[in-house]
PDB file of C-alpha atoms in Angstrom:
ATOM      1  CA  UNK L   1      26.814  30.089   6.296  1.00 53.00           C
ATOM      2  CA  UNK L   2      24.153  27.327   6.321  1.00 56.00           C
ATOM      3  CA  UNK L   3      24.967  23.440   6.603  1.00 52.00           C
ATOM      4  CA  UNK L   4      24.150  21.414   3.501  1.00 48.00           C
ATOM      5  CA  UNK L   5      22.120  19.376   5.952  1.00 46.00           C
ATOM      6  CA  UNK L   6      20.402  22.389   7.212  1.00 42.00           C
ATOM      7  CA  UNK L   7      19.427  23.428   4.007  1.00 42.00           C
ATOM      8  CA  UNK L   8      18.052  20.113   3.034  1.00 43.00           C
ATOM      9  CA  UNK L   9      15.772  20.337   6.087  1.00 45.00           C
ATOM     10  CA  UNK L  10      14.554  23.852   5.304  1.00 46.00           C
ATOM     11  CA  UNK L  11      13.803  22.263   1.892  1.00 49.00           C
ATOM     12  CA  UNK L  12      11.777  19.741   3.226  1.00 46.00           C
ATOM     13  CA  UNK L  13       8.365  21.739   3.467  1.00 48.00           C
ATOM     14  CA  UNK L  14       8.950  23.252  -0.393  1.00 48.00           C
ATOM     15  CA  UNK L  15       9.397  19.419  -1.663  1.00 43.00           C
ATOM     16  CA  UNK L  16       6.540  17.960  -0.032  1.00 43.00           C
ATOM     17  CA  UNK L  17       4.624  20.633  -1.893  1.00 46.00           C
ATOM     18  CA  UNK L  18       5.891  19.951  -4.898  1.00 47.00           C
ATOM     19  CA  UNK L  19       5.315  16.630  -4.864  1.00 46.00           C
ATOM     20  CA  UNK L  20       1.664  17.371  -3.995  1.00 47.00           C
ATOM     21  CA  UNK L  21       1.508  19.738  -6.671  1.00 48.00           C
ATOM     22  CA  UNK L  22       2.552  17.056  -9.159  1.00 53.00           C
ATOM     23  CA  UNK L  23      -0.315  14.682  -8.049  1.00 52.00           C
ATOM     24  CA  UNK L  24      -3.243  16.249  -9.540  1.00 64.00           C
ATOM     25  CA  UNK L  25      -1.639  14.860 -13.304  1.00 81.00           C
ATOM     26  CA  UNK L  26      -1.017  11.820 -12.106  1.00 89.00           C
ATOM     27  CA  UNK L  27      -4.250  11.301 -10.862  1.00 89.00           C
ATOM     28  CA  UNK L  28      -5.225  12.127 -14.587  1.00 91.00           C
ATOM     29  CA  UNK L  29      -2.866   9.567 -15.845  1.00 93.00           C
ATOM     30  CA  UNK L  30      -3.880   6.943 -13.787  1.00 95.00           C
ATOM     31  CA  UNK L  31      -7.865   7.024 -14.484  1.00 95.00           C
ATOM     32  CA  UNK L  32      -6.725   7.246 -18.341  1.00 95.00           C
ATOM     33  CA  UNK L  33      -4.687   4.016 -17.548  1.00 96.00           C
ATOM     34  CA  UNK L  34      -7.918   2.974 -16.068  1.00 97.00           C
ATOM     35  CA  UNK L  35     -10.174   3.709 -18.939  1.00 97.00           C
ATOM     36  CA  UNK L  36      -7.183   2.205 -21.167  1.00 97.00           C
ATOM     37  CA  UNK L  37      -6.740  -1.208 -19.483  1.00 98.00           C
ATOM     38  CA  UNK L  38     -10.291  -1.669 -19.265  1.00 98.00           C
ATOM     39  CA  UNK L  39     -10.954  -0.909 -22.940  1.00 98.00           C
ATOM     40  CA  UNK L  40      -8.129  -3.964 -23.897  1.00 98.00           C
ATOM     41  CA  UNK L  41      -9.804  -5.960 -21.810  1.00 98.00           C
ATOM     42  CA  UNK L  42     -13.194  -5.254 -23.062  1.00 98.00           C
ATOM     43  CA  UNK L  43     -11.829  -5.800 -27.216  1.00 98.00           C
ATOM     44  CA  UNK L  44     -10.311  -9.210 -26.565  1.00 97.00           C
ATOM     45  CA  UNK L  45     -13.081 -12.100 -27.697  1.00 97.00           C
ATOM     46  CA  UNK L  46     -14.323 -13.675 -24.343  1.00 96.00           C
ATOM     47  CA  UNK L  47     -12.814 -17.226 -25.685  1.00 96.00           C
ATOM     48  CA  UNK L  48      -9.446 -15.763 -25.851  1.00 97.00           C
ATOM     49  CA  UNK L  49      -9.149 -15.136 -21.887  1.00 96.00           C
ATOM     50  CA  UNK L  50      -6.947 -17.703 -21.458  1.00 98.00           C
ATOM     51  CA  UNK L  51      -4.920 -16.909 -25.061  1.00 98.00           C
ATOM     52  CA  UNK L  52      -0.897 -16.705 -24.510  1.00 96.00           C
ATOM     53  CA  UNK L  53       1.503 -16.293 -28.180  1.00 96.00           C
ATOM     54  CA  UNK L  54       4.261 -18.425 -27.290  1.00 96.00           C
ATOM     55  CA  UNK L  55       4.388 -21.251 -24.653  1.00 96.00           C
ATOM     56  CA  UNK L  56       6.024 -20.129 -21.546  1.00 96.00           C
ATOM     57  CA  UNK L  57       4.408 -16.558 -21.213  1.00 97.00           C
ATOM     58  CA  UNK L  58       1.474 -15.095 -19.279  1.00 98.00           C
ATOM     59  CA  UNK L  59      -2.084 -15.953 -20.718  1.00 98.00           C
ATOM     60  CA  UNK L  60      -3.584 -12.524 -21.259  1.00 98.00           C
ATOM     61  CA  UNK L  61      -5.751 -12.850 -18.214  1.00 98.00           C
ATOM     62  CA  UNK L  62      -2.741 -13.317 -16.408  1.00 98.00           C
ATOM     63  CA  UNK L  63      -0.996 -10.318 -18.065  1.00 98.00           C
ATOM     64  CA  UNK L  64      -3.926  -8.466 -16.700  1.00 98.00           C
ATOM     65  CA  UNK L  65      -3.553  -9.487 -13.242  1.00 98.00           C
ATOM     66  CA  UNK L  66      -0.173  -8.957 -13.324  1.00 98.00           C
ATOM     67  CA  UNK L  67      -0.951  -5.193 -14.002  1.00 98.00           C
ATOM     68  CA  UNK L  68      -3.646  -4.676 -11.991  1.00 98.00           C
ATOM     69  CA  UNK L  69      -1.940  -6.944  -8.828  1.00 98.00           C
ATOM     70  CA  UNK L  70       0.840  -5.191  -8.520  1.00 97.00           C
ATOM     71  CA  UNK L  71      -1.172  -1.640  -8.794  1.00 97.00           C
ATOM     72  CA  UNK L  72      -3.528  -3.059  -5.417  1.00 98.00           C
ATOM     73  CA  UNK L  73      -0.523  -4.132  -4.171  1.00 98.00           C
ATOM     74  CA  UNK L  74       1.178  -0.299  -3.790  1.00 98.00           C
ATOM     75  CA  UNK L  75      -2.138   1.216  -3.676  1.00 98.00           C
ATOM     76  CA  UNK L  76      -2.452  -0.856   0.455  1.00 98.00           C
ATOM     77  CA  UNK L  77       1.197  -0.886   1.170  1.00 98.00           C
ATOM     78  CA  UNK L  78       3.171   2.407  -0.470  1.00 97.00           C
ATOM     79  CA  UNK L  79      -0.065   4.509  -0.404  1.00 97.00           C
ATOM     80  CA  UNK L  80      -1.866   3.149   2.248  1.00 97.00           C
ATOM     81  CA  UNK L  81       0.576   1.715   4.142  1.00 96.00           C
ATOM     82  CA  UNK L  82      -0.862  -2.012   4.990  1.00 97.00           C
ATOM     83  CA  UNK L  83       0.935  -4.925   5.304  1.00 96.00           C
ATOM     84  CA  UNK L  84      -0.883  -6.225   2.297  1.00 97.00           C
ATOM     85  CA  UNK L  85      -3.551  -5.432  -0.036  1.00 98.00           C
ATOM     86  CA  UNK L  86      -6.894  -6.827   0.628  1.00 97.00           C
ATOM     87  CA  UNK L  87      -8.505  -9.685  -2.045  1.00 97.00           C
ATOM     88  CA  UNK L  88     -10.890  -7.565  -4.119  1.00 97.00           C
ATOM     89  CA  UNK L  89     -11.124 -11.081  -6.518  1.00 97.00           C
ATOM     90  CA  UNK L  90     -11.064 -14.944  -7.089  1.00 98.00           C
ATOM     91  CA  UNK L  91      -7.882 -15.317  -9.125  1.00 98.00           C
ATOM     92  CA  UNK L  92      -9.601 -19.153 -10.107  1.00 98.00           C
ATOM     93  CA  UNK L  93     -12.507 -17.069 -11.362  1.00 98.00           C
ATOM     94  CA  UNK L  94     -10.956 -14.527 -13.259  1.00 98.00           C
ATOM     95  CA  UNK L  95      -8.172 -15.867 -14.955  1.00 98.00           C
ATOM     96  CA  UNK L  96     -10.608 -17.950 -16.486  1.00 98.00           C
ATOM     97  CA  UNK L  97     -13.809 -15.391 -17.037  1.00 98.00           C
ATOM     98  CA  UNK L  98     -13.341 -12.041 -18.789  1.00 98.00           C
ATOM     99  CA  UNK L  99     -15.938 -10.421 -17.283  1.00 98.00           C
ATOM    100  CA  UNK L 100     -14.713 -11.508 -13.852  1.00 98.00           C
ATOM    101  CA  UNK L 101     -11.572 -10.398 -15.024  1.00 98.00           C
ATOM    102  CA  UNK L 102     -12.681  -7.165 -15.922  1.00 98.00           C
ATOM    103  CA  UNK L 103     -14.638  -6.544 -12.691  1.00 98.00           C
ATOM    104  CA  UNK L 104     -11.299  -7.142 -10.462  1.00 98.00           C
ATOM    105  CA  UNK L 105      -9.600  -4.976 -12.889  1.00 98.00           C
ATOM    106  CA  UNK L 106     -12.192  -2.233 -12.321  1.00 98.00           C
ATOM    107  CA  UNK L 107     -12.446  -2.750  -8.619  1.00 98.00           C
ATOM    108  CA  UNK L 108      -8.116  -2.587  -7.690  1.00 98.00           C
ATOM    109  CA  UNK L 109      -8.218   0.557 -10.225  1.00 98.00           C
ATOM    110  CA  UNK L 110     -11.069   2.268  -7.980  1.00 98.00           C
ATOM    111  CA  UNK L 111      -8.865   0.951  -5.442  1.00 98.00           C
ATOM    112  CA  UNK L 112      -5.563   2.557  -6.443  1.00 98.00           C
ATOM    113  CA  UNK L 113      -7.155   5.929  -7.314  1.00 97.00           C
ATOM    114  CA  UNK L 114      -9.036   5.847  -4.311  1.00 97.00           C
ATOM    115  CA  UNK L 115      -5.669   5.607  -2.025  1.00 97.00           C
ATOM    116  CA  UNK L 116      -4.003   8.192  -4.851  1.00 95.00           C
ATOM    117  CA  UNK L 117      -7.230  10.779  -4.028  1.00 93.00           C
ATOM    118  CA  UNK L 118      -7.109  10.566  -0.359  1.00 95.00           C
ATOM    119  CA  UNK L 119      -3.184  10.123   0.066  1.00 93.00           C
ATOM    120  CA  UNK L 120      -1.793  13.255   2.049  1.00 93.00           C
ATOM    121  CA  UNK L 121       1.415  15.244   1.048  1.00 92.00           C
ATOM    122  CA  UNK L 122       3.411  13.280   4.242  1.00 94.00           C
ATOM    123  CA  UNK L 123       1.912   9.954   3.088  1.00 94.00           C
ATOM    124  CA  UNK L 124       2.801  10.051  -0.733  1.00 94.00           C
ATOM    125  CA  UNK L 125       6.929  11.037   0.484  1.00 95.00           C
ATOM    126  CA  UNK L 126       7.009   8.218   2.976  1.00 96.00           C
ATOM    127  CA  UNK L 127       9.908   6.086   2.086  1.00 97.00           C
ATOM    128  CA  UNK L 128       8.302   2.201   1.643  1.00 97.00           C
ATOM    129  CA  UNK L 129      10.240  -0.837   0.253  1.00 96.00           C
ATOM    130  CA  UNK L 130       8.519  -3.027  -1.228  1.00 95.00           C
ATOM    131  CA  UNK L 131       9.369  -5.896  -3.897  1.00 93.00           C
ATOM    132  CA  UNK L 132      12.932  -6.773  -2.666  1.00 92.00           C
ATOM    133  CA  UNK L 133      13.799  -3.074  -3.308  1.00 93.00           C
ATOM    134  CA  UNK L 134      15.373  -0.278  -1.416  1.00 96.00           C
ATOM    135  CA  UNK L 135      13.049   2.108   0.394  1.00 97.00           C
ATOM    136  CA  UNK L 136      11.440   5.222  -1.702  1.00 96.00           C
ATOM    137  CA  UNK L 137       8.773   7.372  -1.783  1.00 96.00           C
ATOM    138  CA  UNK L 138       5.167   6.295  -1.966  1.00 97.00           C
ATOM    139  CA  UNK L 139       4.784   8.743  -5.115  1.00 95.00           C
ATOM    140  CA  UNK L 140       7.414   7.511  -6.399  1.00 94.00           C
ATOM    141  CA  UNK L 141       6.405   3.525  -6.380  1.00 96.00           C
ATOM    142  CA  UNK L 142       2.730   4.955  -7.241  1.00 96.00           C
ATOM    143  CA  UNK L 143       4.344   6.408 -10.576  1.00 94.00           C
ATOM    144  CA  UNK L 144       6.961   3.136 -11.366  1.00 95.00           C
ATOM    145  CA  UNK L 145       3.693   1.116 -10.892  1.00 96.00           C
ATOM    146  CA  UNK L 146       2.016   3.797 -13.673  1.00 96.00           C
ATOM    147  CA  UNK L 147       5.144   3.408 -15.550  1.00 95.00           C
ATOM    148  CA  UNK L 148       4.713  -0.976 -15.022  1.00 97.00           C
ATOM    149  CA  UNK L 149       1.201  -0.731 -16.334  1.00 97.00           C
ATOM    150  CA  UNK L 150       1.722   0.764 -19.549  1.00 95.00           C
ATOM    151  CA  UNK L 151       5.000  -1.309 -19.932  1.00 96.00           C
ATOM    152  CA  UNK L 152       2.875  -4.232 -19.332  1.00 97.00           C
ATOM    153  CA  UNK L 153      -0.189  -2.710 -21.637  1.00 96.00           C
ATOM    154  CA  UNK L 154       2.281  -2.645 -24.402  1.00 95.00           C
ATOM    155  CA  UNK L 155       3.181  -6.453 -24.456  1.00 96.00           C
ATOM    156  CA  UNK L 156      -0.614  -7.372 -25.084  1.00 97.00           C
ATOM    157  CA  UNK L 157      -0.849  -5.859 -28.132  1.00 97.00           C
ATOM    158  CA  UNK L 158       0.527  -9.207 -29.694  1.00 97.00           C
ATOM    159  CA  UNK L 159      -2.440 -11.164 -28.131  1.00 98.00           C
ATOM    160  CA  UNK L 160      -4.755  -8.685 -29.254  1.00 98.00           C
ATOM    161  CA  UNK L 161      -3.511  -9.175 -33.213  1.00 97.00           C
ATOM    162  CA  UNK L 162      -2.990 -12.374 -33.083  1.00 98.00           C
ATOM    163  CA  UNK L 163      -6.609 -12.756 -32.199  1.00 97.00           C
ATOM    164  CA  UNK L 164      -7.715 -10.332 -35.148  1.00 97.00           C
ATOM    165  CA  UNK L 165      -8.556  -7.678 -32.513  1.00 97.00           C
ATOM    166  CA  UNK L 166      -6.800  -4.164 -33.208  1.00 97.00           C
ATOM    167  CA  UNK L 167      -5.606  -3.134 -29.844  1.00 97.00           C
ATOM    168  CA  UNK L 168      -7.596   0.287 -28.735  1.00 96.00           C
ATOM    169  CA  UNK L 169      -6.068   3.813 -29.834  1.00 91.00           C
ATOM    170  CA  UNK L 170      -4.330   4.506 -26.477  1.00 87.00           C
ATOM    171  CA  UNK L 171      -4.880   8.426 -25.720  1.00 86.00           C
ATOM    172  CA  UNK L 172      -1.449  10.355 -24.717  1.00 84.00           C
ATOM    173  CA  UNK L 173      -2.134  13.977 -23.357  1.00 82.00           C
ATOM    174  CA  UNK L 174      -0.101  15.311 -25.995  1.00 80.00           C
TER     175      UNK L 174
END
């Protein structure tokens, strides 16, 4: 009879593969983020860059960078693995200019999906920690950070409306 820990090892191989089969959807999910973040960018009036609801919450520029930050930040350091992501923007440019804004959102996305294209099997199951949290897989933090960005998505819809702007259809697979 076989170990539990034995069998775990002979597993290894099969789950690497599996998580490599899962990565051709999420590749698919993440340029439709892409394509989804840019198009809320792109509807919200270019005076309204610096627009927050309430006092004491993120100006929707900053909501943006908060998105696309944190998705350069596991592209270089989960995917990549880099001690930090490089500057791909001038945060006292575009949290202040929408186009700018847009730009550094377009250029971390090409960023993320270019790590997410190139990442090998061994690569995306390296266990990283990053953000104060215990170590886990590289897919894994590339699909929380997925799972931050539409979270994140969601909370500017308010901006959007309040500035007479209907937020863009956002286009589930399903």
């Amino acid at each position: 009879m076989r170990s539990p820990a034995l069998l775990f090892i002979l597993a290894i191989p099969s789950l690497l593969q599996a998580q490599s089969r899962s990565y051709p959807d999420l590749l698919t999910d993440w340029q439709r983020n892409r394509s989804t973040v840019l198009a809320y960018i792109d509807a919200m009036p270019d005076s309204a860059t610096g627009f927050k609801p309430t006092p004491g919450v993120r100006t929707f520029a900053e909501q943006f960078d908060h998105i696309v930050s944190t998705n350069l930040y596991v592209a270089a350091v989960a995917l990549r693995g880099q001690k930090a992501p490089p500057t791909l923007g001038d945060s006292t440019v575009y949290l202040h200019d929408k186009a700018a804004l847009r730009r550094y959102a377009e250029a971390t996305y090409d960023y993320f999906l270019d790590a997410l294209q190139k990442a090998k099997p061994a690569q995306l199951a390296r266990q990283v920690a990053i953000f104060d949290q215990k170590p886990q897989p590289a897919i894994r933090l590339a699909a929380l950070s997925f799972e931050h960005a539409v979270w994140t998505l969601g909370q500017v819809v308010p901006y959007l409306r309040l500035n007479g702007v209907t937020p863009p259809e956002y286009h589930m697979p399903f």
